[in-house]
Amino acid sequence: MNTATKKENISSSFIESFDFAQFQFAVEQRTKAYEAFKAMGLPDAKSEEYKFAPVSKWLTKHFSAAELSTQAIAANESVKDLLNPEFAENRVVFVNGFYNKALSSITSDSKITIQPLGEAIASNPSLPFDQLNTTDPFGLVNSTLWSDGLYINVPKNITEKKPLFIHYLHDASSNKVSAHTKLFVTVGENASFNIIEKTDTLGDQPVFNTINEEIIVEENAFFNYCKIQNDAGQLTHVANTTIHQHKSSRTDTYTFTLNGKLIRNNLNIIIDGEGCDSHFYGLYLTNGDTLVDNHTTVDHKKPNSFSNQLYKGLMDGKSKGVFNGKIFVRPHAQKTNAFQSNRNLLLSEDTTVNTKPQLEIWADDVKCSHGCTTGQLDKEALFYLQSRGIPKATAKAMLLYAFAGEVLDVIKDEQLKNYIDSIVSERLHKVY
Amino acid sequence: MLKIKNIHARVEDKTILNGINLDVKPGEVHAIMGPNGSGKSTLASVLAGREDFEVTEGSIEFLGKDLLKMSPEDRAREGVFLAFQYPVEIPGVSTVNFMKTALNKIREYRGQDTLDAVSFLTLMKEKIKLVDIDQSLLSRSLNESFSGGEKKRNEIFQMAMLEPKLAILDETDSGLDIDALRIVANGVNKLQTKDNATIIVTHYQRLLDYIVPDYVHVLYNGKIVKSGTKELAMELEEKGYDWIKSEMEVA
């Protein structure tokens, strides 16, 4: 038997042994997702989409199918020490993939529905929580094995400025954790909603965590979404976030990746109306052996919309960065403006970045641009600062902070901005 | 103040300075002139401590200390200032924050108290007048999309803030129109005292109409081949650098 067949067998026996009998809700959808996953298989090193992110390798090394299927709510009391005091006011907490009522406290406008997704489906079996079918293999794993999730419905004309903080905690102090949740949000016409999400892990056993998110942004609505990835655990995380924008809506997303083992963010935006505005910002500041892979897709289906992506990376240690940005402009999506920029600074010899813009434009009257740069700290700039009496270490910190600052500056929520800024400043030794 | 003895320097494998000797005393203004590629800017860079240049021979003493042993930041803190020929654009760092950090790092080094926001602002406003620079410019990213003249004025503004003992102006006149040139020169002149010194590195004589040097040195092939007073600059302007070149060939 050659190695390839052997691997194939590990992969297929792994997939064959999935067990989701413990979940009594959404059984039909689970079965469907599982069948699709079985047909697709785990993406290997030859897979175009996962060639730089060895999620399958990591997963089959650390988890058996039985371990992956076993999901337990049990957690050490001290897992709550991971909660952020900064975001105590309006939060929803999940522990090991299960909604935790005791740690949650929701103070959003009472007209807004915020409830565990399992419960929402139980009361309304026709809730269309997975209408934007994912084709990502780990998205399908999520749809097969998900334990719970969150359903948010913002009725029309409701503006809620206060962000809802969704905190996913994992207790990996003595056991491996397999945690899979969904988020389903509808922001109604003229409504506005703001989400901050974060994961944190206790202990150093492996954690495999997937999240599928579907967000519908109705006409003239505004959706603001921020992901804080600063997990100190042995976390492999795959997110599939799909945002469906209707006419004249606006979406701002921020993805901050500061720690973690293997982080894969699939962010898909469907611009399905005219006059939409979409802004996607990313900052990854990594060291150690963190791998962060941002895959974005912006699909301009309708004319006269604007999208802008700015992803910046500061990589140190042996960390790896991947950016893949797809922009589709459909034939009748004329007068589209779509911009994309990915800039990276490599701070050590052992870091690598793979960046790939992918633009497919079928319309002829559009303005699209993309650019990616990867380089080291500008020596001339460093010398300029030093020549004015600023010590080299401080000069370096100033330049790095200025590089990151372009993304920090655009955060609108002051509290969030201060929080991210303090982490970034500390990381970059901003002491001037 | 500054004693340059037999300096040889190279960048990669190319020798650029071939034994420079120069003595600068407090209160003096020296002009270093020379054709393109003669080593003028290299000399300025070697004084400021740019890493790309390797000094292979000779010594530089500044106020009794070995300048070549110092990092660029320590040279600045000891009182050396280089006005860059091409000031660097640094997005995301404002001139104000940059200057506040620089000034306080220098004050710390000298054992002085750091300036609080109010004293810093007061000082800044006073120095702004010297170079007639728009204050709003200073809140913007350092040199980013500044015009050539604004960049050079910003250099002199920084010089005014840091009050160096030795200022080296590297081709400060390049890219300046006559009005900007006058403003920049006026700023430099006002900063000149009996205790500090200035080295002007320039290709053309025109800046020397406004900043009058005590000594003029002509650099050619990495060596000072002629020294004199301001009349030498006039003579150069009149006869051109070919005059020096042919004289050298005859010798």
XYZ file of C-alpha atoms in Angstrom:
683
model
C 0.000 0.000 0.000
C 1.537 3.357 -0.914
C 1.442 6.372 1.399
C -1.178 8.200 -0.589
C -3.729 5.398 -0.276
C -2.902 4.994 3.392
C -3.608 8.685 4.003
C -6.760 8.427 1.984
C -7.921 5.604 4.264
C -7.193 7.532 7.446
C -9.151 10.438 6.037
C -12.145 8.369 4.922
C -12.314 6.232 8.080
C -12.126 9.476 10.052
C -15.025 10.930 8.111
C -17.058 7.707 8.226
C -16.988 7.676 12.021
C -18.693 11.019 12.642
C -21.461 10.702 15.177
C -24.105 13.391 15.599
C -26.843 11.277 17.140
C -26.622 13.284 20.359
C -28.214 16.293 18.646
C -31.969 16.047 18.247
C -32.522 19.298 16.369
C -31.820 20.200 12.751
C -31.274 16.529 12.018
C -32.244 16.850 8.403
C -29.769 19.686 7.789
C -27.033 17.798 9.637
C -27.558 14.698 7.515
C -27.464 16.758 4.351
C -24.289 18.569 5.401
C -22.647 15.303 6.414
C -23.405 13.735 3.036
C -21.904 16.749 1.283
C -18.855 16.594 3.524
C -18.377 12.874 2.847
C -18.502 13.553 -0.876
C -15.920 16.311 -0.533
C -13.547 14.824 2.030
C -10.938 16.593 4.106
C -8.878 19.094 2.113
C -5.268 17.942 1.868
C -2.048 19.769 1.012
C -2.956 19.691 -2.670
C -6.227 21.490 -2.124
C -6.144 24.967 -3.651
C -8.144 26.490 -0.823
C -6.252 24.879 2.060
C -2.737 24.442 0.713
C -1.233 26.878 3.216
C -3.510 26.020 6.141
C -2.947 22.397 7.242
C -6.195 22.161 9.217
C -6.838 18.541 8.144
C -3.380 17.419 9.159
C -3.687 19.062 12.546
C -7.200 17.736 13.045
C -6.474 14.086 12.244
C -3.307 14.244 14.331
C -5.028 15.533 17.465
C -8.570 14.168 17.202
C -10.214 10.864 16.458
C -13.658 11.074 14.854
C -15.114 9.943 18.181
C -13.286 12.717 20.047
C -14.426 15.239 17.463
C -18.039 14.098 17.841
C -17.931 14.132 21.627
C -19.061 17.477 22.862
C -19.492 18.129 26.525
C -20.726 21.182 28.332
C -18.759 20.318 31.475
C -16.224 22.996 32.299
C -14.079 24.117 35.159
C -15.544 26.993 37.168
C -12.401 29.048 36.516
C -13.203 29.278 32.818
C -15.111 32.438 33.715
C -11.826 34.124 34.651
C -11.302 34.417 30.910
C -14.172 36.891 30.619
C -13.217 40.454 29.767
C -14.266 43.073 32.319
C -14.215 45.609 29.452
C -17.128 43.852 27.807
C -19.186 42.788 30.824
C -22.155 44.946 30.063
C -23.919 43.314 27.145
C -22.643 39.856 26.490
C -23.505 36.328 25.487
C -21.216 33.556 26.648
C -20.728 30.098 25.220
C -18.679 27.486 27.038
C -17.297 24.594 24.984
C -19.864 25.360 22.303
C -22.924 25.569 24.584
C -24.828 28.685 25.536
C -24.185 29.664 29.147
C -27.079 31.595 30.577
C -25.476 32.290 33.945
C -22.524 34.124 32.427
C -24.582 35.981 29.837
C -26.240 39.315 30.425
C -28.079 40.936 27.589
C -28.976 44.600 27.749
C -29.649 45.278 24.077
C -32.942 46.894 23.108
C -35.683 44.489 24.222
C -37.289 44.610 20.786
C -34.277 42.709 19.480
C -34.489 38.926 19.681
C -31.323 37.364 21.040
C -31.697 33.692 21.866
C -29.870 30.361 21.643
C -30.270 29.032 18.119
C -31.275 25.496 19.209
C -34.131 26.991 21.212
C -35.125 29.277 18.329
C -35.300 26.327 15.933
C -37.319 24.294 18.435
C -39.972 27.010 18.510
C -39.737 27.792 14.806
C -38.582 24.771 12.775
C -38.740 26.764 9.548
C -36.193 29.366 10.711
C -33.941 29.743 7.635
C -30.680 29.664 9.606
C -28.571 28.032 6.899
C -29.902 29.482 3.697
C -26.480 30.697 2.544
C -25.188 27.130 2.225
C -21.476 26.951 2.810
C -19.331 24.772 0.575
C -16.318 24.939 2.841
C -15.431 21.447 4.160
C -15.084 22.679 7.743
C -18.251 24.678 7.325
C -19.895 21.342 6.535
C -18.257 19.772 9.611
C -19.829 22.604 11.566
C -23.249 22.018 10.046
C -22.957 18.342 10.963
C -21.698 18.652 14.509
C -22.893 22.028 15.805
C -24.046 21.996 19.406
C -25.708 25.396 19.665
C -25.572 28.917 18.394
C -27.118 32.310 18.595
C -30.066 33.774 16.790
C -30.350 37.525 16.580
C -33.194 39.343 14.911
C -33.068 43.120 14.805
C -36.495 44.379 13.708
C -36.693 47.167 11.195
C -35.946 50.736 12.246
C -34.202 49.623 15.438
C -30.812 51.187 15.950
C -28.722 49.596 18.655
C -25.372 51.317 19.062
C -24.228 49.286 22.061
C -22.210 46.323 20.781
C -23.216 42.793 21.702
C -20.167 40.928 22.897
C -20.197 37.218 22.083
C -17.573 35.306 23.993
C -16.711 31.701 23.159
C -14.861 30.095 26.044
C -13.163 26.707 25.981
C -12.018 24.678 28.923
C -9.116 22.626 27.622
C -7.421 22.277 30.978
C -7.815 18.505 31.134
C -9.632 17.435 27.961
C -9.534 18.160 24.293
C -12.357 20.412 23.177
C -14.410 20.123 20.041
C -16.780 23.094 19.872
C -18.990 24.095 16.957
C -21.502 26.895 16.932
C -23.586 28.907 14.548
C -24.615 32.512 14.439
C -27.647 33.640 12.509
C -28.391 37.345 12.360
C -30.956 39.352 10.494
C -30.630 43.114 10.611
C -33.941 44.518 9.427
C -34.624 47.456 7.143
C -33.105 50.725 8.444
C -31.854 48.872 11.511
C -28.355 48.910 12.904
C -26.454 46.333 14.918
C -22.967 45.848 16.228
C -21.251 42.599 17.245
C -17.888 41.906 18.823
C -16.805 38.299 19.119
C -13.861 36.673 20.806
C -12.647 33.217 21.753
C -10.544 32.303 24.763
C -9.209 29.008 25.983
C -8.252 27.724 29.409
C -5.456 25.137 29.445
C -3.343 23.725 26.683
C -5.144 20.663 25.358
C -6.012 20.956 21.655
C -9.198 22.833 20.768
C -10.947 22.427 17.437
C -13.457 25.154 16.996
C -15.608 26.023 14.015
C -18.195 28.722 13.640
C -20.638 29.254 10.813
C -22.182 32.662 10.598
C -24.918 33.922 8.351
C -25.825 37.552 8.506
C -28.590 39.125 6.467
C -28.340 42.885 6.214
C -31.614 44.248 4.868
C -32.230 47.417 2.879
C -30.556 50.508 4.286
C -29.386 48.600 7.367
C -25.998 48.828 9.002
C -23.993 45.944 10.380
C -20.756 46.300 12.265
C -18.781 43.208 13.079
C -15.523 42.729 14.917
C -13.595 39.543 15.579
C -10.913 39.521 18.253
C -8.686 36.485 17.959
C -6.197 36.511 20.775
C -6.560 33.002 22.114
C -3.655 31.702 24.177
C -4.743 28.069 23.828
C -3.815 25.371 21.320
C -6.675 26.549 19.183
C -7.437 25.644 15.621
C -10.328 27.770 14.480
C -12.202 27.802 11.201
C -14.791 30.514 10.700
C -17.180 30.697 7.783
C -18.846 34.059 7.851
C -21.240 35.006 5.100
C -22.820 38.422 4.998
C -25.653 39.019 2.580
C -26.161 42.701 1.862
C -29.324 44.161 0.414
C -29.870 47.529 -1.256
C -28.147 50.587 0.275
C -26.890 48.659 3.265
C -23.529 49.069 4.888
C -21.215 46.533 6.481
C -17.977 47.155 8.347
C -15.929 44.203 9.514
C -12.743 44.104 11.544
C -10.648 41.005 12.057
C -7.870 41.230 14.618
C -5.706 38.155 14.920
C -3.179 38.381 17.700
C -2.729 34.821 18.917
C -3.858 31.242 18.317
C -2.409 28.132 16.750
C -4.107 27.850 13.384
C -6.694 30.417 12.461
C -8.668 30.322 9.267
C -11.210 33.022 8.544
C -13.431 32.637 5.511
C -15.262 35.911 5.105
C -17.751 36.052 2.267
C -19.701 39.118 1.338
C -22.532 38.974 -1.115
C -23.469 42.387 -2.400
C -26.963 41.783 -3.627
C -28.295 45.282 -3.954
C -27.374 48.652 -5.397
C -25.730 51.395 -3.387
C -24.067 49.106 -0.851
C -21.004 50.089 1.100
C -18.696 47.397 2.455
C -15.484 47.853 4.383
C -13.289 45.022 5.582
C -10.316 45.624 7.763
C -7.865 43.085 9.062
C -4.821 43.297 11.266
C -2.769 40.265 12.137
C 0.012 40.675 14.592
C 1.529 37.298 15.149
C 4.541 35.588 16.626
C 5.489 32.114 17.854
C 4.121 29.473 15.494
C 0.723 31.056 14.854
C -0.673 30.591 11.377
C -3.378 32.978 10.273
C -5.167 32.518 6.987
C -7.677 35.118 5.841
C -9.739 34.180 2.825
C -12.135 36.863 1.708
C -14.664 36.835 -1.082
C -16.576 39.867 -2.193
C -19.234 39.086 -4.732
C -20.627 42.161 -6.465
C -23.921 40.962 -7.921
C -25.569 44.336 -8.399
C -24.387 47.666 -9.843
C -23.299 50.867 -8.100
C -21.776 49.438 -4.960
C -18.515 50.039 -3.202
C -16.233 47.613 -1.396
C -12.887 48.187 0.208
C -10.559 45.724 1.906
C -7.486 46.594 3.896
C -5.583 43.760 5.563
C -2.271 44.374 7.239
C 0.115 41.918 8.818
C 3.026 42.254 11.200
C 4.632 38.875 11.552
C 7.328 37.874 13.985
C 8.848 34.604 15.264
C 7.975 31.654 13.066
C 4.463 32.790 12.334
C 2.849 32.420 8.958
C 0.323 34.588 7.217
C -1.956 33.872 4.302
C -4.219 36.306 2.515
C -6.438 35.306 -0.360
C -8.830 37.932 -1.565
C -11.361 37.171 -4.225
C -13.417 39.862 -5.860
C -16.144 38.943 -8.299
C -17.901 41.570 -10.332
C -20.853 40.009 -12.132
C -21.725 41.035 -15.718
C -24.481 43.500 -14.821
C -22.736 44.897 -11.716
C -21.677 48.017 -13.621
C -20.208 51.070 -11.851
C -18.804 48.855 -9.145
C -15.908 50.214 -7.120
C -13.909 47.426 -5.505
C -10.570 47.895 -3.838
C -8.280 45.555 -2.015
C -4.971 45.990 -0.298
C -2.833 43.567 1.685
C 0.380 44.811 3.232
C 2.788 42.789 5.306
C 5.866 43.501 7.356
C 8.087 40.558 8.178
C 9.967 41.094 11.405
C 12.009 37.917 11.521
C 13.768 35.708 9.014
C 11.545 32.752 9.835
C 8.183 34.220 8.917
C 6.398 33.686 5.649
C 3.446 35.306 3.962
C 1.480 34.004 1.026
C -0.769 36.573 -0.500
C -2.947 36.190 -3.528
C -5.449 38.619 -4.970
C -7.987 37.057 -7.290
C -10.144 39.409 -9.294
C -12.743 38.144 -11.696
C -14.493 40.951 -13.445
C -17.207 40.410 -16.010
C -18.560 43.951 -16.099
C -16.750 46.552 -18.187
C -17.548 49.844 -16.476
C -15.950 49.331 -13.075
C -13.131 50.645 -10.924
C -11.206 47.844 -9.275
C -7.756 47.694 -7.849
C -5.691 45.448 -5.705
C -2.235 45.623 -4.281
C -0.105 43.543 -2.028
C 3.259 44.285 -0.531
C 5.521 42.271 1.702
C 8.656 43.766 3.100
C 10.802 44.545 6.055
C 10.945 47.594 8.235
C 12.134 50.597 6.206
C 15.786 51.096 7.204
C 15.840 54.643 5.897
C 12.844 55.570 8.054
C 14.486 53.929 11.058
C 17.666 55.922 10.482
C 15.708 59.133 10.097
C 14.084 58.685 13.510
C 17.369 57.630 15.113
C 19.150 60.629 13.646
C 16.854 62.811 15.752
C 17.906 61.129 18.981
C 15.258 58.428 19.198
C 16.700 55.077 20.350
C 16.505 52.278 17.804
C 14.040 50.187 19.833
C 11.689 53.153 20.237
C 12.062 54.101 16.586
C 11.162 50.555 15.600
C 8.130 50.569 17.897
C 6.984 53.892 16.421
C 7.170 52.589 12.861
C 5.416 49.326 13.672
C 2.688 51.082 15.590
C 2.237 53.550 12.746
C 1.885 50.612 10.340
C -0.782 48.981 12.510
C -2.339 52.366 13.218
C -3.922 52.598 9.813
C -6.271 49.787 10.806
C -6.706 50.902 14.433
C -7.680 54.400 13.332
C -10.780 53.236 11.516
C -12.373 51.511 14.530
C -15.407 53.601 15.368
C -16.334 52.251 18.788
C -14.119 54.108 21.280
C -14.101 51.392 23.918
C -13.212 48.728 21.390
C -10.556 50.948 19.903
C -8.928 51.529 23.298
C -9.028 47.832 24.062
C -7.388 46.764 20.786
C -4.986 49.679 20.932
C -3.773 48.666 24.390
C -3.052 45.105 23.252
C -1.315 46.251 20.089
C 0.688 48.914 21.931
C 1.890 46.410 24.478
C 2.794 43.905 21.808
C 4.771 46.450 19.854
C 6.494 47.778 22.990
C 5.042 51.206 22.485
C 6.684 52.986 25.393
C 7.289 56.421 23.957
C 34.448 70.896 18.148
C 34.739 68.517 15.210
C 38.036 66.964 14.168
C 37.941 64.770 11.089
C 41.246 63.003 10.487
C 42.107 61.050 7.361
C 38.631 59.529 6.930
C 38.281 56.751 4.387
C 34.854 55.270 3.842
C 33.181 52.895 1.453
C 29.783 51.602 0.603
C 29.829 47.909 -0.238
C 33.041 47.558 -2.291
C 33.181 51.093 -3.541
C 35.540 53.480 -1.798
C 34.004 56.948 -1.697
C 35.999 58.933 0.835
C 39.768 58.907 0.397
C 41.267 60.657 3.382
C 39.243 63.664 4.474
C 40.680 66.106 7.001
C 38.547 68.858 8.463
C 38.531 70.967 11.620
C 35.390 72.789 12.641
C 35.345 75.195 15.592
C 32.337 76.642 17.467
C 30.776 79.598 15.687
C 32.060 78.588 12.258
C 30.181 77.929 9.056
C 31.861 75.564 6.599
C 30.677 74.892 3.077
C 31.550 71.648 1.360
C 31.191 71.878 -2.371
C 31.968 69.511 -5.166
C 30.653 67.903 -8.322
C 28.196 65.017 -8.269
C 29.746 61.821 -6.951
C 32.584 63.599 -5.190
C 31.547 62.200 -1.796
C 29.759 65.226 -0.260
C 26.641 63.380 0.859
C 28.707 60.409 1.987
C 30.622 62.668 4.343
C 27.338 63.978 5.756
C 26.041 60.404 6.178
C 29.236 59.227 7.860
C 28.943 62.077 10.359
C 25.328 61.189 11.165
C 26.111 57.465 11.403
C 24.277 55.938 8.479
C 24.851 52.179 8.598
C 25.446 51.627 4.877
C 28.790 53.383 5.054
C 31.817 51.667 6.465
C 34.666 53.767 7.763
C 37.866 51.890 6.941
C 40.433 54.368 8.188
C 40.741 57.574 10.166
C 38.989 59.133 13.139
C 36.294 61.673 13.969
C 36.289 63.457 17.284
C 33.250 65.451 18.352
C 33.507 67.566 21.501
C 36.327 65.343 22.681
C 34.431 62.078 22.113
C 34.920 59.377 19.498
C 31.978 59.982 17.181
C 32.447 56.796 15.170
C 31.791 54.652 18.227
C 28.379 56.222 18.795
C 24.990 55.043 17.510
C 23.093 57.524 15.320
C 20.757 58.365 18.222
C 23.663 59.067 20.585
C 25.261 61.352 18.009
C 21.999 63.288 17.862
C 21.841 63.459 21.644
C 25.426 64.742 21.765
C 24.361 67.527 19.424
C 24.823 66.390 15.813
C 21.979 67.160 13.424
C 21.681 66.128 9.804
C 19.174 67.932 7.614
C 18.410 65.256 5.039
C 18.734 65.770 1.326
C 15.683 63.537 0.934
C 13.608 63.691 4.141
C 11.845 60.369 4.649
C 8.050 60.126 4.454
C 6.678 58.242 7.437
C 2.945 57.503 7.259
C 1.188 57.311 10.599
C 3.759 59.298 12.593
C 2.981 62.990 12.927
C 5.767 65.561 13.067
C 4.427 66.721 16.430
C 4.617 63.290 18.063
C 7.920 62.589 16.411
C 9.461 65.817 17.703
C 8.008 65.378 21.167
C 9.502 61.895 21.415
C 12.844 63.015 19.979
C 13.146 66.072 22.177
C 12.269 64.185 25.330
C 14.654 61.345 24.527
C 17.425 63.910 24.067
C 16.474 65.670 27.320
C 16.454 62.360 29.176
C 19.926 61.601 27.825
C 21.158 64.955 29.034
C 19.600 64.459 32.465
C 16.947 67.150 31.925
C 13.265 66.827 32.801
C 11.012 65.813 29.946
C 8.664 68.513 28.644
C 4.961 68.271 29.349
C 2.422 68.826 26.586
C 1.967 72.530 27.320
C 5.654 73.473 27.453
C 6.268 71.435 24.345
C 3.506 73.225 22.472
C 4.759 76.625 23.583
C 8.246 75.789 22.369
C 6.895 74.440 19.113
C 4.877 77.581 18.391
C 7.924 79.719 18.954
C 10.042 77.643 16.563
C 7.366 77.480 13.901
C 7.752 81.230 13.341
C 11.368 80.749 12.410
C 10.606 78.726 9.298
C 7.112 79.999 8.628
C 5.661 76.487 8.486
C 1.934 75.859 8.674
C 1.102 74.335 12.056
C -1.538 72.046 10.581
C 1.199 70.467 8.495
C 2.908 69.322 11.668
C -0.097 67.305 12.813
C -0.023 65.351 9.607
C 2.042 62.273 8.846
C 5.713 63.155 8.760
C 6.662 64.506 5.311
C 3.898 62.498 3.667
C 2.783 64.318 0.538
C 4.683 67.434 1.629
C 6.062 69.550 -1.192
C 9.843 69.710 -1.600
C 9.904 73.101 0.102
C 7.721 71.942 2.989
C 10.006 68.993 3.589
C 13.075 71.192 3.774
C 11.350 73.686 6.043
C 10.331 70.815 8.249
C 13.995 69.796 8.492
C 14.964 73.266 9.658
C 11.993 73.307 12.053
C 13.317 70.077 13.577
C 16.749 71.616 13.803
C 15.295 74.606 15.630
C 13.512 72.300 18.075
C 16.555 70.182 18.837
C 19.114 73.037 18.963
C 22.115 71.041 17.784
C 25.737 72.007 18.377
C 26.689 70.873 14.898
C 24.213 71.113 12.047
C 24.952 69.431 8.749
C 22.778 70.616 5.880
C 22.876 68.088 3.083
C 21.871 69.740 -0.226
C 19.206 71.667 1.649
C 18.839 74.022 -1.311
C 17.969 71.313 -3.824
C 14.408 71.555 -5.024
C 13.762 74.917 -3.379
C 12.388 77.947 -5.158
C 13.904 81.290 -4.306
C 11.342 82.212 -1.633
C 11.639 78.902 0.169
C 15.402 79.147 -0.079
C 15.314 82.537 1.588
C 13.079 81.282 4.409
C 15.209 78.215 5.017
C 18.459 80.219 4.951
C 16.999 82.822 7.248
C 16.025 80.079 9.714
C 19.523 78.628 9.664
C 21.101 82.052 10.164
C 18.905 82.801 13.157
C 19.941 79.534 14.762
C 23.622 80.260 14.308
C 25.423 81.309 17.535
C 29.001 81.569 18.668
C 28.677 78.164 20.333
C 27.415 76.062 17.481
C 28.702 75.259 14.028
C 27.212 74.524 10.625
C 28.417 72.439 7.724
C 26.661 73.170 4.448
C 26.935 70.510 1.802
C 25.991 71.904 -1.572
C 26.552 71.576 -5.269
C 25.676 75.181 -6.095
C 26.842 78.469 -4.766
C 23.370 80.044 -4.517
C 22.600 78.962 -0.908
C 25.890 80.613 0.094
C 24.489 83.981 -0.969
C 22.154 83.646 1.994
C 24.221 81.649 4.468
C 27.676 83.096 4.278
C 30.405 80.550 5.025
C 33.658 81.248 6.847
C 35.367 78.487 4.901
C 34.739 76.747 1.620
C 36.158 73.322 0.813
C 36.061 71.607 -2.518
C 35.634 67.871 -2.519
C 36.764 65.825 -5.492
C 37.175 62.053 -5.714
C 36.686 61.684 -1.986
C 39.293 64.244 -0.950
C 39.318 67.924 -0.086
C 41.363 69.333 -2.928
C 40.975 73.013 -2.243
C 40.047 75.140 0.753
C 39.475 78.827 0.948
C 37.033 81.525 1.956
C 33.699 82.446 0.392
C 35.515 83.851 -2.654
C 36.378 80.273 -3.606
C 32.693 79.536 -3.966
C 32.303 82.511 -6.301
C 35.241 81.369 -8.347
C 33.741 77.876 -8.606
C 30.439 79.292 -9.717
C 32.200 81.258 -12.395
C 34.611 78.620 -13.678
C 32.605 75.468 -13.000
C 33.844 72.189 -11.585
C 35.770 71.405 -14.759
C 38.280 73.930 -13.539
C 38.978 71.758 -10.452
C 38.985 68.606 -12.527
C 41.518 69.911 -15.043
C 43.654 71.350 -12.263
C 43.697 67.926 -10.619
C 44.659 66.254 -13.840
C 47.552 68.636 -14.364
C 48.740 67.915 -10.848
